[in-house]
Short mmCIF file of C-alpha atoms in Angstrom, two decimals:
data_model
loop_
_atom_site.label_atom_id
_atom_site.label_comp_id
_atom_site.label_asym_id
_atom_site.label_seq_id
_atom_site.Cartn_x
_atom_site.Cartn_y
_atom_site.Cartn_z
CA UNK A 63 166.08 76.13 83.21
CA UNK A 64 168.69 73.66 82.00
CA UNK A 65 168.28 72.68 78.36
CA UNK A 66 168.77 69.11 77.40
CA UNK A 67 169.64 68.95 73.78
CA UNK A 68 168.51 65.95 71.85
CA UNK A 69 171.59 64.77 69.98
CA UNK A 70 170.93 63.67 66.44
CA UNK A 71 173.63 61.45 65.05
CA UNK A 72 172.79 62.43 61.47
CA UNK A 73 172.68 66.17 61.85
CA UNK A 74 175.34 66.31 64.51
CA UNK A 75 173.76 68.87 66.75
CA UNK A 76 172.02 71.02 64.09
CA UNK A 77 168.75 69.30 64.81
CA UNK A 78 165.79 70.32 66.89
CA UNK A 79 166.39 71.54 70.41
CA UNK A 80 163.58 70.50 72.67
CA UNK A 81 163.89 72.34 75.96
CA UNK A 82 163.27 70.08 78.93
CA UNK A 83 160.57 72.31 80.44
CA UNK A 84 158.55 72.36 77.20
CA UNK A 85 158.67 68.59 77.02
CA UNK A 86 157.66 68.43 80.68
CA UNK A 87 154.69 70.73 80.07
CA UNK A 88 153.61 68.81 76.99
CA UNK A 89 153.78 65.58 78.96
CA UNK A 90 151.58 67.15 81.64
CA UNK A 91 149.06 68.32 79.03
CA UNK A 92 148.95 64.87 77.50
CA UNK A 93 148.32 63.42 80.92
CA UNK A 94 145.45 65.83 81.50
CA UNK A 95 143.98 64.97 78.12
CA UNK A 96 144.24 61.32 79.02
CA UNK A 97 142.55 61.92 82.36
CA UNK A 98 139.69 63.81 80.73
CA UNK A 99 139.11 61.20 78.12
CA UNK A 100 139.32 58.35 80.63
CA UNK A 101 137.00 59.92 83.19
CA UNK A 102 133.62 59.12 81.73
CA UNK A 103 132.20 56.01 80.16
CA UNK A 104 130.54 56.37 76.79
CA UNK A 105 128.27 53.52 75.94
CA UNK A 106 126.51 52.81 72.70
CA UNK A 107 127.84 56.02 71.29
CA UNK A 108 129.23 56.53 67.77
CA UNK A 109 132.11 58.52 69.29
CA UNK A 110 133.48 55.41 71.03
CA UNK A 111 135.99 54.89 68.23
CA UNK A 112 137.00 58.55 68.54
CA UNK A 113 137.55 58.13 72.22
CA UNK A 114 139.60 55.00 71.68
CA UNK A 115 141.72 56.74 69.08
CA UNK A 116 142.35 59.67 71.40
CA UNK A 117 143.22 57.38 74.29
CA UNK A 118 145.69 55.40 72.20
CA UNK A 119 147.29 58.52 70.79
CA UNK A 120 147.44 60.21 74.17
CA UNK A 121 148.93 57.12 75.85
CA UNK A 122 151.64 56.58 73.28
CA UNK A 123 152.61 60.25 72.97
CA UNK A 124 152.61 60.46 76.74
CA UNK A 125 155.09 57.60 76.93
CA UNK A 126 157.34 59.17 74.32
CA UNK A 127 157.33 62.59 75.97
CA UNK A 128 158.04 61.11 79.39
CA UNK A 129 161.00 59.56 77.69
CA UNK A 130 162.13 62.92 76.33
CA UNK A 131 161.76 64.53 79.74
CA UNK A 132 163.79 61.81 81.35
CA UNK A 133 166.43 62.00 78.68
CA UNK A 134 166.03 58.28 78.12
CA UNK A 135 165.45 56.21 75.10
CA UNK A 136 161.93 54.85 75.39
CA UNK A 137 160.22 51.61 74.50
CA UNK A 138 157.00 52.19 72.58
CA UNK A 139 154.13 49.83 73.49
CA UNK A 140 154.51 47.60 70.49
CA UNK A 141 158.06 46.72 71.65
CA UNK A 142 160.17 47.92 68.75
CA UNK A 143 163.80 48.37 69.58
CA UNK A 144 164.55 51.88 70.79
CA UNK A 145 164.34 54.07 67.71
CA UNK A 146 166.81 56.75 66.93
CA UNK A 147 165.88 60.42 67.09
CA UNK A 148 164.47 60.63 63.55
CA UNK A 149 162.19 57.67 64.03
CA UNK A 150 161.13 59.12 67.36
CA UNK A 151 160.11 62.38 65.78
CA UNK A 152 158.33 60.49 63.03
CA UNK A 153 156.43 58.52 65.62
CA UNK A 154 155.49 61.72 67.46
CA UNK A 155 154.39 63.28 64.18
CA UNK A 156 152.15 60.32 63.32
CA UNK A 157 150.58 60.22 66.74
CA UNK A 158 150.03 63.95 66.80
CA UNK A 159 148.21 63.68 63.49
CA UNK A 160 146.15 60.80 64.85
CA UNK A 161 145.32 62.89 67.92
CA UNK A 162 144.34 65.84 65.77
CA UNK A 163 142.02 63.80 63.60
CA UNK A 164 140.41 62.14 66.63
CA UNK A 165 139.78 65.54 68.19
CA UNK A 166 138.44 66.84 64.86
CA UNK A 167 136.06 63.90 64.75
CA UNK A 168 134.94 64.83 68.26
CA UNK A 169 134.14 68.38 67.28
CA UNK A 170 132.22 67.20 64.22
CA UNK A 171 130.01 65.19 66.59
CA UNK A 172 129.64 67.90 69.23
CA UNK A 173 129.40 71.04 67.11
CA UNK A 174 126.09 70.29 65.36
CA UNK A 175 124.50 69.58 68.72
CA UNK A 176 125.56 72.93 70.14
CA UNK A 177 124.66 74.73 66.92
CA UNK A 178 121.25 73.10 66.94
CA UNK A 179 120.57 74.28 70.47
CA UNK A 180 121.76 77.82 69.87
CA UNK A 181 120.41 78.45 66.40
CA UNK A 182 117.19 76.47 66.39
CA UNK A 183 115.85 75.29 69.73
CA UNK A 184 116.37 78.40 71.86
CA UNK A 185 115.03 80.93 69.36
CA UNK A 186 112.03 78.69 68.65
CA UNK A 187 111.25 78.35 72.36
CA UNK A 188 111.44 82.13 72.78
CA UNK A 189 109.16 82.70 69.78
CA UNK A 190 106.58 80.29 71.13
CA UNK A 191 106.58 82.00 74.52
CA UNK A 192 106.18 85.40 72.90
CA UNK A 193 103.20 84.00 71.02
CA UNK A 194 101.71 82.85 74.34
CA UNK A 195 102.02 86.35 75.77
CA UNK A 196 100.37 87.80 72.66
CA UNK A 197 97.50 85.29 72.75
CA UNK A 198 96.76 85.72 76.43
CA UNK A 199 96.95 89.50 76.11
CA UNK A 200 94.51 89.47 73.19
CA UNK A 201 92.09 87.11 74.94
CA UNK A 202 92.15 89.06 78.17
CA UNK A 203 91.44 92.32 76.37
CA UNK A 204 88.62 90.73 74.40
CA UNK A 205 86.96 89.46 77.55
CA UNK A 206 87.47 92.79 79.31
CA UNK A 207 85.82 94.55 76.38
CA UNK A 208 82.82 92.22 76.57
CA UNK A 209 82.61 92.66 80.33
CA UNK A 210 82.70 96.44 79.93
CA UNK A 211 79.89 96.22 77.36
CA UNK A 212 77.94 93.99 79.71
CA UNK A 213 78.41 96.47 82.56
CA UNK A 214 76.96 99.25 80.42
CA UNK A 215 74.02 97.08 79.40
CA UNK A 216 73.30 96.14 83.01
CA UNK A 217 73.43 99.78 84.08
CA UNK A 218 71.01 100.81 81.35
CA UNK A 219 68.71 97.93 82.07
CA UNK A 220 68.39 98.89 85.71
CA UNK A 221 67.22 102.37 84.72
CA UNK A 222 64.99 101.06 81.98
CA UNK A 223 63.18 98.53 84.14
CA UNK A 224 62.53 101.15 86.76
CA UNK A 225 61.19 103.59 84.13
CA UNK A 226 58.97 101.01 82.46
CA UNK A 227 57.49 99.88 85.76
CA UNK A 228 56.70 103.53 86.54
CA UNK A 229 55.09 103.87 83.12
CA UNK A 230 52.92 100.81 83.64
CA UNK A 231 51.76 101.94 87.05
CA UNK A 232 51.09 105.49 85.84
CA UNK A 233 49.05 104.14 82.93
CA UNK A 234 46.62 102.95 85.61
CA UNK A 235 45.33 99.90 83.77
CA UNK A 236 41.66 99.58 84.46
CA UNK A 237 41.16 95.87 84.06
CA UNK A 238 43.02 92.68 84.65
CA UNK A 239 43.19 92.29 80.88
CA UNK A 240 44.87 95.70 80.57
CA UNK A 241 47.39 94.74 83.26
CA UNK A 242 48.06 91.50 81.45
CA UNK A 243 48.68 93.30 78.16
CA UNK A 244 51.13 95.79 79.62
CA UNK A 245 52.94 93.18 81.64
CA UNK A 246 53.25 90.78 78.67
CA UNK A 247 54.71 93.66 76.62
CA UNK A 248 57.16 94.40 79.38
CA UNK A 249 58.08 90.74 79.65
CA UNK A 250 58.77 90.56 75.91
CA UNK A 251 61.08 93.60 76.09
CA UNK A 252 62.97 92.03 78.97
CA UNK A 253 63.31 88.78 77.03
CA UNK A 254 64.98 90.62 74.15
CA UNK A 255 67.42 92.33 76.50
CA UNK A 256 68.08 89.03 78.20
CA UNK A 257 68.96 87.46 74.84
CA UNK A 258 71.51 90.21 74.16
CA UNK A 259 73.09 89.63 77.54
CA UNK A 260 73.17 85.89 76.91
CA UNK A 261 74.87 86.49 73.55
CA UNK A 262 77.59 88.55 75.23
CA UNK A 263 77.99 85.70 77.69
CA UNK A 264 78.51 83.22 74.89
CA UNK A 265 81.18 85.48 73.39
CA UNK A 266 82.97 85.54 76.74
CA UNK A 267 82.76 81.75 76.83
CA UNK A 268 84.27 81.41 73.34
CA UNK A 269 87.08 83.83 74.15
CA UNK A 270 88.43 81.21 76.59
CA UNK A 271 89.52 79.07 73.63
CA UNK A 272 92.89 80.81 73.80
CA UNK A 273 93.87 78.47 76.61
CA UNK A 274 93.86 75.52 74.23
CA UNK A 275 96.17 77.35 71.81
CA UNK A 276 98.50 78.65 74.50
CA UNK A 277 98.57 75.19 76.05
CA UNK A 278 99.75 73.72 72.76
CA UNK A 279 102.44 76.39 72.40
CA UNK A 280 103.66 75.75 75.90
CA UNK A 281 103.78 72.00 75.26
CA UNK A 282 106.01 72.73 72.26
CA UNK A 283 108.30 74.79 74.45
CA UNK A 284 108.46 72.02 77.04
CA UNK A 285 109.39 69.55 74.28
CA UNK A 286 112.15 71.87 73.07
CA UNK A 287 113.50 72.30 76.58
CA UNK A 288 113.59 68.53 77.09
CA UNK A 289 115.45 68.12 73.78
CA UNK A 290 118.00 70.71 74.86
CA UNK A 291 118.35 68.92 78.18
CA UNK A 292 119.07 65.62 76.41
CA UNK A 293 121.61 67.23 74.10
CA UNK A 294 123.42 68.84 77.00
CA UNK A 295 123.49 65.59 78.97
CA UNK A 296 125.01 63.72 76.03
CA UNK A 297 127.56 66.52 75.55
CA UNK A 298 128.52 66.27 79.21
CA UNK A 299 128.97 62.53 78.83
CA UNK A 300 131.09 63.03 75.71
CA UNK A 301 133.51 65.22 77.57
CA UNK A 302 133.66 62.59 80.27
CA UNK A 303 132.58 65.07 82.92
CA UNK A 304 130.75 63.94 86.03
CA UNK A 305 127.01 64.28 85.56
CA UNK A 306 125.73 66.71 88.19
CA UNK A 307 122.71 65.58 90.09
CA UNK A 308 119.92 68.10 89.48
CA UNK A 309 119.57 70.22 92.59
CA UNK A 310 116.15 70.45 94.12
CA UNK A 311 114.91 73.96 93.45
CA UNK A 312 114.74 75.75 96.74
CA UNK A 313 111.34 77.26 97.37
CA UNK A 314 112.61 79.62 100.05
CA UNK A 315 112.78 83.11 98.65
CA UNK A 316 110.98 82.17 95.43
CA UNK A 317 108.56 84.74 94.10
CA UNK A 318 105.92 82.35 92.78
CA UNK A 319 102.52 83.26 94.26
CA UNK A 320 102.06 79.81 95.82
CA UNK A 321 105.29 80.12 97.81
CA UNK A 322 104.66 83.63 99.11
CA UNK A 323 102.19 85.48 101.27
CA UNK A 324 98.47 85.39 100.64
CA UNK A 325 96.47 88.59 101.24
CA UNK A 326 95.55 87.44 104.76
CA UNK A 327 99.24 87.01 105.63
CA UNK A 328 100.00 90.45 104.18
CA UNK A 329 97.14 91.97 106.16
CA UNK A 330 98.36 90.37 109.42
CA UNK A 331 101.86 91.70 108.81
CA UNK A 332 100.51 95.17 107.99
CA UNK A 333 98.31 95.11 111.10
CA UNK A 334 101.34 94.26 113.25
CA UNK A 335 103.08 97.30 111.77
CA UNK A 336 100.24 99.61 112.69
CA UNK A 337 98.37 99.82 109.39
CA UNK B 162 80.58 101.21 99.95
CA UNK B 163 79.44 103.50 102.73
CA UNK B 164 82.93 103.80 104.19
CA UNK B 165 84.28 105.66 101.19
CA UNK B 166 81.22 107.75 100.39
CA UNK B 167 83.09 110.79 101.65
CA UNK B 168 85.81 110.32 99.05
CA UNK B 169 85.09 112.51 96.02
CA UNK B 170 84.14 110.32 93.07
CA UNK B 171 86.13 112.54 90.70
CA UNK B 172 89.36 111.87 92.60
CA UNK B 173 92.17 111.63 90.03
CA UNK B 174 93.85 108.24 90.14
CA UNK B 175 97.06 107.06 88.47
CA UNK B 176 97.20 103.34 87.56
CA UNK B 177 100.74 102.02 87.00
CA UNK B 178 101.47 98.57 85.55
CA UNK B 179 103.42 97.32 82.54
CA UNK B 180 100.62 94.90 81.57
CA UNK B 181 97.74 96.68 79.86
CA UNK B 182 95.30 93.94 80.91
CA UNK B 183 96.04 94.59 84.58
CA UNK B 184 95.63 98.35 84.15
CA UNK B 185 92.27 97.71 82.50
CA UNK B 186 91.13 95.42 85.31
CA UNK B 187 92.09 97.93 88.02
CA UNK B 188 90.39 100.69 86.04
CA UNK B 189 87.22 98.62 85.80
CA UNK B 190 87.12 97.76 89.47
CA UNK B 191 87.68 101.39 90.44
CA UNK B 192 84.92 102.26 88.00
CA UNK B 193 82.55 99.88 89.74
CA UNK B 194 83.33 101.68 93.00
CA UNK B 195 82.40 104.94 91.30
CA UNK B 196 85.87 106.27 90.48
CA UNK B 197 86.16 106.98 86.79
CA UNK B 198 88.78 109.73 86.67
CA UNK B 199 91.80 107.55 85.96
CA UNK B 200 95.04 107.80 84.02
CA UNK B 201 97.55 105.09 83.21
CA UNK B 202 101.33 104.65 83.06
CA UNK B 203 103.29 101.60 81.94
CA UNK B 204 106.40 102.13 84.04
CA UNK B 205 107.58 104.09 87.07
CA UNK B 206 109.40 106.70 85.03
CA UNK B 207 106.34 107.64 82.98
CA UNK B 208 104.27 107.54 86.16
CA UNK B 209 106.58 110.00 87.92
CA UNK B 210 106.37 112.30 84.94
CA UNK B 211 102.56 112.24 85.05
CA UNK B 212 102.51 112.80 88.81
CA UNK B 213 104.69 115.84 88.37
CA UNK B 214 102.05 117.16 85.96
CA UNK B 215 99.95 117.49 89.09
CA UNK B 216 96.42 116.80 90.30
CA UNK B 217 96.69 113.16 91.30
CA UNK B 218 95.16 112.11 94.61
CA UNK B 219 95.81 108.37 94.54
CA UNK B 220 98.36 106.00 92.98
CA UNK B 221 97.88 102.26 92.36
CA UNK B 222 101.11 100.64 91.27
CA UNK B 223 102.69 97.29 90.38
CA UNK B 224 106.20 96.38 91.58
CA UNK B 225 107.98 94.83 88.60
CA UNK B 226 108.19 97.23 85.68
CA UNK B 227 110.83 98.27 83.15
CA UNK B 228 112.71 101.60 83.41
CA UNK B 229 111.65 102.25 87.01
CA UNK B 230 110.17 99.68 89.37
CA UNK B 231 107.20 100.39 91.59
CA UNK B 232 109.31 100.35 94.73
CA UNK B 233 111.63 102.98 93.25
CA UNK B 234 108.63 105.06 92.14
CA UNK B 235 107.34 104.88 95.70
CA UNK B 236 110.68 106.06 97.07
CA UNK B 237 110.85 108.88 94.53
CA UNK B 238 107.34 109.96 95.50
CA UNK B 239 107.96 109.82 99.24
CA UNK B 240 111.11 111.95 98.95
CA UNK B 241 109.67 114.41 96.45
CA UNK B 242 110.09 118.13 96.94
CA UNK B 243 106.46 118.74 95.98
CA UNK B 244 104.43 118.12 99.12
CA UNK B 245 101.26 117.05 97.27
CA UNK B 246 103.20 114.36 95.46
CA UNK B 247 105.16 113.36 98.55
CA UNK B 248 101.99 112.65 100.54
CA UNK B 249 99.87 111.06 97.81
CA UNK B 250 98.23 107.79 98.97
CA UNK B 251 100.14 104.95 97.28
CA UNK B 252 98.73 101.43 97.01
CA UNK B 253 100.98 98.61 95.81
CA UNK B 254 99.23 95.84 93.82
CA UNK B 255 101.76 93.18 92.94
CA UNK B 256 102.65 89.52 92.45
CA UNK B 257 105.66 90.02 94.78
CA UNK B 258 104.41 88.16 97.82
CA UNK B 259 107.44 87.61 100.03
CA UNK B 260 107.54 89.04 103.54
CA UNK B 261 110.65 90.99 102.56
CA UNK B 262 108.75 92.75 99.76
CA UNK B 263 105.99 93.89 102.09
CA UNK B 264 108.54 95.11 104.64
CA UNK B 265 110.52 96.95 101.98
CA UNK B 266 107.36 98.65 100.74
CA UNK B 267 106.35 99.62 104.26
CA UNK B 268 109.79 101.07 104.92
CA UNK B 269 109.56 103.02 101.68
CA UNK B 270 106.27 104.53 102.83
CA UNK B 271 103.54 102.52 101.08
CA UNK B 272 99.95 103.24 102.13
CA UNK B 273 98.87 99.62 101.74
CA UNK B 274 99.71 96.39 99.90
CA UNK B 275 97.70 93.98 97.76
CA UNK B 276 99.06 90.69 96.41
CA UNK B 277 97.95 89.35 93.01
CA UNK B 278 95.68 87.63 92.20
CA UNK B 279 93.31 89.91 94.07
CA UNK B 280 89.58 90.44 94.38
CA UNK B 281 87.47 93.53 93.90
CA UNK B 282 86.50 93.24 97.57
CA UNK B 283 90.12 93.49 98.66
CA UNK B 284 90.65 96.61 96.59
CA UNK B 285 87.54 98.16 98.13
CA UNK B 286 88.68 97.25 101.65
CA UNK B 287 92.08 98.80 101.09
CA UNK B 288 90.47 101.98 99.74
CA UNK B 289 88.39 102.13 102.90
CA UNK B 290 91.53 101.77 105.03
CA UNK B 291 93.54 104.32 103.09
CA UNK B 292 90.79 106.93 102.93
CA UNK B 293 89.20 106.41 106.31
CA UNK B 294 88.01 109.60 107.91
#
């Protein structure tokens, strides 16, 4: 690579050597920076002034570096007479500092958003979902316990009723009044058992309250997800990237129960395979 | 229930699922059908260990589990050196409802396949099919 030395009249050749290829590369980088910054519109956004600053800096430095690469003296946009090498380097220095501070201002805007998502929103969403699992697990077990109790009660009752009926018949009540007495007694016993069963039923009913609590947790998670979505969209806009259109989720191959086979479909398939 | 009257009610059954609620539901339904000799495992690896302890005559397993999935448990069972384990009736009960899942399970040697959510009737029907005389 041929080196083009930048002659400095004051230091007579002891000054900075800027190899042509380095200047070329820097010019290319500046151009890319310019392209990135120019690609997306930012409206009503506090970083507009940042963007403007970056654009100005990038434009001017770009001009200067193109000048270096071409070995020419350059005209800066505000039409000063072509500066000598010292002034040129000064100019570059100033613009570089301006570029740095604009970029720093950018990161001050962006960084809290990313930090917020990573340190607050995501962990909170995960915690809420874990709570939902815990609540539904607890509720399901509670109901299962009640159902198991109920099953025992029903089993006992079946035996008991049969035994009591046998008892009544074997007592051979002589009169209608005797029959009435025994039957009323039996009826009262059944009423007590019925009340116990009804109480278990009410407990099962109340155990469904978990759905309200899990519903609220899930709503919180949905809110958090939407907040993250908004943050990400604004970040994308800040970087001037094209906003991707959300792809429609493909339902083919999804494992949600609604998209897959029902038992009848499974049974047909199994039947066709000889089951 | 007549169609499974010939199946001994003390048949030892292994219930495999990582969700304890599901294991409890399956246990209860089997109990209603008269089968109360059940044991549980929360993943395929633990299940395989219990099977190797011997005595099991029926396995009911989920698909998605940590450490070893149901499909891999099924494959391990069907290629086992112990003949009793190799031939044990294996029923898959799972939320995986794609055609590919059913085919995979069939190829791996499943005895039958139930998709969640399921009914007690379905479980009874499948028992009848698996244990028909």
